[in-house]
Coordinates of C-alpha atoms in Angstrom, one line a residue:
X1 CA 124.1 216.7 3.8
X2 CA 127.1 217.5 1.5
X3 CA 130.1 215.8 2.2
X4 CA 133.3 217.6 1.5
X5 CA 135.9 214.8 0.9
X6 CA 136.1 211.5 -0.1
X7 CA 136.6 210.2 3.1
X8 CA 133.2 211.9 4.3
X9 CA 131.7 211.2 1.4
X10 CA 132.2 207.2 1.7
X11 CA 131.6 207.2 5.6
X12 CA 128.4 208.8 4.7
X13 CA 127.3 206.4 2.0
X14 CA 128.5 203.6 3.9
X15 CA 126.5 204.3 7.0
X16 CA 123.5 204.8 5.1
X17 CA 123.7 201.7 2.7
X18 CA 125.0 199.1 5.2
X19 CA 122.3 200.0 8.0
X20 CA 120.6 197.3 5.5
X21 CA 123.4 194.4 5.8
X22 CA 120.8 192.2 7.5
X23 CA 118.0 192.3 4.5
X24 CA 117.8 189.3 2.4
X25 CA 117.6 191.6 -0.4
X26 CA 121.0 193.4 0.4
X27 CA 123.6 191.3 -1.2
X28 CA 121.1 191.5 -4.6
X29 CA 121.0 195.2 -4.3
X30 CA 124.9 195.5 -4.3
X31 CA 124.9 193.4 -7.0
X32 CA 122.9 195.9 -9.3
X33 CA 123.9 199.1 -7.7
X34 CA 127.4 198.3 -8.7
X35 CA 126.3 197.1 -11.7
X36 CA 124.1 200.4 -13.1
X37 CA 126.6 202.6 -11.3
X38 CA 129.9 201.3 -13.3
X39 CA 127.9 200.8 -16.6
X40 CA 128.9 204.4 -17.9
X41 CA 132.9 204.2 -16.0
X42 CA 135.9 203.8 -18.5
X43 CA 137.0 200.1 -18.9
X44 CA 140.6 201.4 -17.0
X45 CA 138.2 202.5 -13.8
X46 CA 136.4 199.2 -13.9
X47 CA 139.4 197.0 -14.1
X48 CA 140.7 199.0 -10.8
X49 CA 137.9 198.5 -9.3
X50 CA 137.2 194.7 -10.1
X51 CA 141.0 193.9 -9.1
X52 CA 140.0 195.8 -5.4
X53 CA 136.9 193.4 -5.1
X54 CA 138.8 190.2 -6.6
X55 CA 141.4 191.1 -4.1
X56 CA 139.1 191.0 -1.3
X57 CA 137.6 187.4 -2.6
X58 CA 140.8 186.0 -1.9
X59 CA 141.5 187.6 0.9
X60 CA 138.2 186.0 2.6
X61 CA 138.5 182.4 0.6
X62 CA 142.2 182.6 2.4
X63 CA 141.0 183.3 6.0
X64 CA 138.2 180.6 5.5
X65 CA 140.7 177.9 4.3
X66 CA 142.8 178.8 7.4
X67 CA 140.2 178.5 9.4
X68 CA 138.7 175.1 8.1
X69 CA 142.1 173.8 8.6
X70 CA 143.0 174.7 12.1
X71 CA 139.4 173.0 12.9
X72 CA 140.8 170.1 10.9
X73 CA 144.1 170.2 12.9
X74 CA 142.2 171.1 16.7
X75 CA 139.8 168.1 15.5
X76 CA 143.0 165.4 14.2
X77 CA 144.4 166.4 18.2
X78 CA 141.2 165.5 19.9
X79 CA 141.3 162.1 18.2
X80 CA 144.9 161.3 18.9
X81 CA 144.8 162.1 22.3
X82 CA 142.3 158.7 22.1
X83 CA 144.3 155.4 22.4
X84 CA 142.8 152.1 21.0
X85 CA 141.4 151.3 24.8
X86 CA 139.2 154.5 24.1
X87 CA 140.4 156.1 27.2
X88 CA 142.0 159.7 26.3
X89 CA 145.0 160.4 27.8

């Protein structure tokens, strides 16, 4: 299967590869399939593409901060709603 655009050709890849997102191995094989396939790119190419991935890093480290915190915050109600009686009001 030849894909004729971009857009089918990264559907078609992404299908494929990520039918594999549950292998313990997956995560190492991104790691050094990125790796040998931006070894011959031009050092303009792989600076786009590491601000993309950097980019998504924070991305994720900001939803998991939000996320720790509002469990923080749901967990900081539950207690108040204690008095010093232990009875919850």
């Amino acid at each position: 299967m030849c894909p004729s655009s971009i857009k089918e050709f990264e559907k078609l890849l992404k299908e494929k590869i990520s039918q594999f997102e549950k292998s313990v191995h997956y995560s190492s094989f991104l790691d050094l399939l990125f790796r040998e396939l931006c070894i011959s790119l031009e050092m303009n190419v792989l600076k786009k593409i590491n601000n993309s991935l950097s980019a998504l890093l924070t991305e994720k480290q900001k939803t998991k901060k939000k996320e720790a915190l509002q469990k923080c915050f749901q967990r900081q109600m539950r207690f108040s709603l204690v008095t010093t009686d232990g009875k919850a009001h």
